[in-house]
PDB file of C-alpha atoms in Angstrom:
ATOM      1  CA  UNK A   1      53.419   6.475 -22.447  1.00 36.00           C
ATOM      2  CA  UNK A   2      54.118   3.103 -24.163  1.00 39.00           C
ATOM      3  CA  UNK A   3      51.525   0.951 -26.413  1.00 42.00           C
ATOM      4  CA  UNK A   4      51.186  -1.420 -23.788  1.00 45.00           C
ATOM      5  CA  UNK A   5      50.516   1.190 -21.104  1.00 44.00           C
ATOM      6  CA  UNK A   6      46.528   0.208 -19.518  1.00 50.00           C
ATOM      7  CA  UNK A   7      46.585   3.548 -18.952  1.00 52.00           C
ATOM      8  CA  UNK A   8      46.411   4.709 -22.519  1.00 53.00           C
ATOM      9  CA  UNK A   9      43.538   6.177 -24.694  1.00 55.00           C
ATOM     10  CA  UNK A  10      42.812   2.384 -25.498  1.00 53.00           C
ATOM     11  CA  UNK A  11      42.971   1.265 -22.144  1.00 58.00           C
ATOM     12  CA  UNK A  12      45.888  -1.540 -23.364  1.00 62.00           C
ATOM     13  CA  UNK A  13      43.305  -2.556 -26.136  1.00 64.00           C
ATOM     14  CA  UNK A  14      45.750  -2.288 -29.520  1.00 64.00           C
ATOM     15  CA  UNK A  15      46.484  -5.141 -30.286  1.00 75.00           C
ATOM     16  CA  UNK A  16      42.787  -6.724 -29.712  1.00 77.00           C
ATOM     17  CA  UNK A  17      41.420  -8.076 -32.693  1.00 82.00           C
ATOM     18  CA  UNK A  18      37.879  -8.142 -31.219  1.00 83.00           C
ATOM     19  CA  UNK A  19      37.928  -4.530 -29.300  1.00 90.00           C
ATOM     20  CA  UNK A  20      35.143  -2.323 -31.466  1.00 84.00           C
ATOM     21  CA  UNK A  21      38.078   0.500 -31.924  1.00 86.00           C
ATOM     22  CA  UNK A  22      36.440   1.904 -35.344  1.00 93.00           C
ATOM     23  CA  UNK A  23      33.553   4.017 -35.938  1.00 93.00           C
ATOM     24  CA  UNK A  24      31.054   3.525 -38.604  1.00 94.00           C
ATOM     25  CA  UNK A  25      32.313   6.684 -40.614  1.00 95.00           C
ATOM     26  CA  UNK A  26      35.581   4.909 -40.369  1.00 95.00           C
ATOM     27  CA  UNK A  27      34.457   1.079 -40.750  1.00 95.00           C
ATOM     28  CA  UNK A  28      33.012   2.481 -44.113  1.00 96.00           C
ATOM     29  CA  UNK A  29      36.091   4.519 -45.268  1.00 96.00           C
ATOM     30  CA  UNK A  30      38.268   1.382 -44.213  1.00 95.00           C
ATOM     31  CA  UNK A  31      35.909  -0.617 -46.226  1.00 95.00           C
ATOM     32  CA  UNK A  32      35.848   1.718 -49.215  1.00 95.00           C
ATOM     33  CA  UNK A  33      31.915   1.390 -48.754  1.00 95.00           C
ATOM     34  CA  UNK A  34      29.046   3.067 -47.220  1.00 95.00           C
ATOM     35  CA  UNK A  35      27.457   2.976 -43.932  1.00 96.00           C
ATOM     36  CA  UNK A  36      24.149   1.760 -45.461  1.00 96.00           C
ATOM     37  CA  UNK A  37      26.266  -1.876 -45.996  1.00 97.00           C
ATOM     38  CA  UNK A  38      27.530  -2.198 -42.793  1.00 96.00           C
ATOM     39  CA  UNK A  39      24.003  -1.333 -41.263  1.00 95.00           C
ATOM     40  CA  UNK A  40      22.697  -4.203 -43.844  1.00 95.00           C
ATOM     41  CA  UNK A  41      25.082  -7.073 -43.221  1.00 96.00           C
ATOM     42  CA  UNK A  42      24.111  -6.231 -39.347  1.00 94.00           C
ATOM     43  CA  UNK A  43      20.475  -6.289 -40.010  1.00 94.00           C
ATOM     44  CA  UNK A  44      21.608  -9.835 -41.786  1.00 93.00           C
ATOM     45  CA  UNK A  45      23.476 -10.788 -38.820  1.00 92.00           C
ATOM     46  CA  UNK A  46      26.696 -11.580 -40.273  1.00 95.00           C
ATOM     47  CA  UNK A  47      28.235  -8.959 -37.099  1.00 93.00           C
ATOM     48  CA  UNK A  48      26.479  -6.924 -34.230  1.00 92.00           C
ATOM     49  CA  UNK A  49      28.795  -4.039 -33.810  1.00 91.00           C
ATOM     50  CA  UNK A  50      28.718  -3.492 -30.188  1.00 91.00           C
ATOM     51  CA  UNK A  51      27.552   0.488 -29.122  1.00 91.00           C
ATOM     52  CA  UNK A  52      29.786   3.456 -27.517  1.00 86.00           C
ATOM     53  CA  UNK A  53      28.039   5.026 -24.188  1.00 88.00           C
ATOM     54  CA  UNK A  54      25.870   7.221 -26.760  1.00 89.00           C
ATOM     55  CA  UNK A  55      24.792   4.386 -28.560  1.00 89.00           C
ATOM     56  CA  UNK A  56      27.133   4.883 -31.576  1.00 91.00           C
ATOM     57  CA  UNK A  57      28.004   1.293 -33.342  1.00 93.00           C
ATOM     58  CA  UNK A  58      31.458   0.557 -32.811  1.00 94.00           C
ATOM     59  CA  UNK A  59      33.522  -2.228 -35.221  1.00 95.00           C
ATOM     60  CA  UNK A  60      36.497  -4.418 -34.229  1.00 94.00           C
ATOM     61  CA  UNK A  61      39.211  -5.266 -36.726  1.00 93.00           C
ATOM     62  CA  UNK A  62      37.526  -9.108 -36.621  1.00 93.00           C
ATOM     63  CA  UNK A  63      34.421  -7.535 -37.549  1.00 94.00           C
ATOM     64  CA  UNK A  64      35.972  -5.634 -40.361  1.00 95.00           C
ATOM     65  CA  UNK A  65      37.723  -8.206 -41.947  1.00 94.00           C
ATOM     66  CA  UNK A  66      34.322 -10.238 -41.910  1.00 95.00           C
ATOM     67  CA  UNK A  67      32.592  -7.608 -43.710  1.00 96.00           C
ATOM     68  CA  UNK A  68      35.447  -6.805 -46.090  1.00 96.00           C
ATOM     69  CA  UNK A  69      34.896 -10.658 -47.547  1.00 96.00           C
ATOM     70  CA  UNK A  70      31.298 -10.017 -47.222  1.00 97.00           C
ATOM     71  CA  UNK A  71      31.936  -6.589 -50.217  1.00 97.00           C
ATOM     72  CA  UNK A  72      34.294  -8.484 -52.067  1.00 97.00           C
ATOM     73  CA  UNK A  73      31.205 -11.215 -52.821  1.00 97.00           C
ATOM     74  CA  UNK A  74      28.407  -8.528 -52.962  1.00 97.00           C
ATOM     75  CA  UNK A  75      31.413  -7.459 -55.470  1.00 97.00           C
ATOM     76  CA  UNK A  76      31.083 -10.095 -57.471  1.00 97.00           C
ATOM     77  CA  UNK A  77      27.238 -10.302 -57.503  1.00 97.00           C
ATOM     78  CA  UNK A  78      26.371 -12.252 -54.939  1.00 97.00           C
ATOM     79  CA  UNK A  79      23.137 -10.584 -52.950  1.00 96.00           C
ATOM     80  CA  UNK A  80      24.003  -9.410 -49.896  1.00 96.00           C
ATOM     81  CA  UNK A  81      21.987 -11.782 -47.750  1.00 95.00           C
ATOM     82  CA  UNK A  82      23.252 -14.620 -50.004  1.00 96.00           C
ATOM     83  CA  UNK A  83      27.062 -12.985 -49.341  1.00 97.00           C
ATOM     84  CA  UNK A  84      26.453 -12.592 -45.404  1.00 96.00           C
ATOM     85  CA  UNK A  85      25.815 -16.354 -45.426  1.00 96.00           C
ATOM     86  CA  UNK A  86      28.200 -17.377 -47.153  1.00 97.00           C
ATOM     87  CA  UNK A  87      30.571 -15.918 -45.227  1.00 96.00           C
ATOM     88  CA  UNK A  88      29.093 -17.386 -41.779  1.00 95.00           C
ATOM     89  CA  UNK A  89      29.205 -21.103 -43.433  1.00 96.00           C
ATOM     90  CA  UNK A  90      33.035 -19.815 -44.030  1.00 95.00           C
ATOM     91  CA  UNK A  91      33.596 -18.908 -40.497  1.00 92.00           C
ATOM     92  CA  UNK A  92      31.872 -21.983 -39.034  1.00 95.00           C
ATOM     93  CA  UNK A  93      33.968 -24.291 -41.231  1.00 97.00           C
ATOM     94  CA  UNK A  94      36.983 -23.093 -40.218  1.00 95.00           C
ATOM     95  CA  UNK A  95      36.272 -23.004 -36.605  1.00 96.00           C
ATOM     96  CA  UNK A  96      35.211 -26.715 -36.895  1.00 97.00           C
ATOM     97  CA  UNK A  97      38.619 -27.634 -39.003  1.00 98.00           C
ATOM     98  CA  UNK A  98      40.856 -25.852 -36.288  1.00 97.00           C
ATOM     99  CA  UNK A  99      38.525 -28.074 -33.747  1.00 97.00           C
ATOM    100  CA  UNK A 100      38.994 -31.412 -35.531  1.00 97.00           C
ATOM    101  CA  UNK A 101      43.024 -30.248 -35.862  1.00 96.00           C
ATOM    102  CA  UNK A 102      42.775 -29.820 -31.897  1.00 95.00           C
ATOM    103  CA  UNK A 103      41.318 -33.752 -31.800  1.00 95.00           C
ATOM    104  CA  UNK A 104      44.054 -35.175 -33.730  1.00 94.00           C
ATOM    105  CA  UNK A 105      46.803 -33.307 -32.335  1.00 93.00           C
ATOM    106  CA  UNK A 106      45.562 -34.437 -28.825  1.00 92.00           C
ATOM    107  CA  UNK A 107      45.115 -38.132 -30.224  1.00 90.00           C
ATOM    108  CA  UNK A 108      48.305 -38.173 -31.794  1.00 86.00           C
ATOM    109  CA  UNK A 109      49.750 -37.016 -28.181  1.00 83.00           C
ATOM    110  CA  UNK A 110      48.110 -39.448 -26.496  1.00 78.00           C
ATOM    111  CA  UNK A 111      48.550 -42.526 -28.383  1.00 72.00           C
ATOM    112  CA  UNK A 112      52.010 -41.826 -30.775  1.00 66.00           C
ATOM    113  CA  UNK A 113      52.299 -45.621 -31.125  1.00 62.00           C
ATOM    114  CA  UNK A 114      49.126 -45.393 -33.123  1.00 55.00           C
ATOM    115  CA  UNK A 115      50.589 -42.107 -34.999  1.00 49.00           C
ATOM    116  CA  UNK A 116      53.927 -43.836 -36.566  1.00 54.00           C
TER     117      UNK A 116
END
């Protein structure tokens, strides 16, 4: 059976950035923190961990690397609540940069007089 088999364990999930493959015993070992965090920066709303048929949270690789920048500011000293929004301003800055990127590319397309 091949990686890219549906059929799989994974159901053809492996390379999904947003499929909640990870346990919170393994979220936190990935981490190199403890369960109490990730159960705090979801009370904080920075992710909701989606929940396995018995109701066990369940973490994506996307919601991993959100909480990994998340530790490195609580790190540095920065109270968690402070650090989870922080990190949403991030995320909401750079989806509204790879927007405005969108608008000029499709301006530039559809007037390259103006562009030169």
């Amino acid at each position: 059976m091949t990686a890219e088999s549906p059929a799989g364990p994974l159901g053809g999930h492996l390379d999904d950035d947003d499929f909640p493959a990870y346990t919170m015993g393994r979220a936190a070992d990935m981490l190199g923190t403890t369960q109490g965090f990730l159960r705090a920066i979801g009370e904080a709303r920075l992710i909701t961990p989606l929940r396995s048929a018995g109701g066990h949270r369940r973490y994506s690789r996307y919601q991993l690397r959100i909480a990994a920048r998340a530790r490195e500011l609580v790190d540095q000293g920065t109270p968690i609540e402070a650090a989870c929004r922080i990190v949403i301003l991030e995320d909401q800055l750079e989806e509204a940069q790879r927007i405005n990127a969108e608008y000029r590319h499709a301006a530039g397309s559809a007037n390259p007089a103006a562009a030169a």
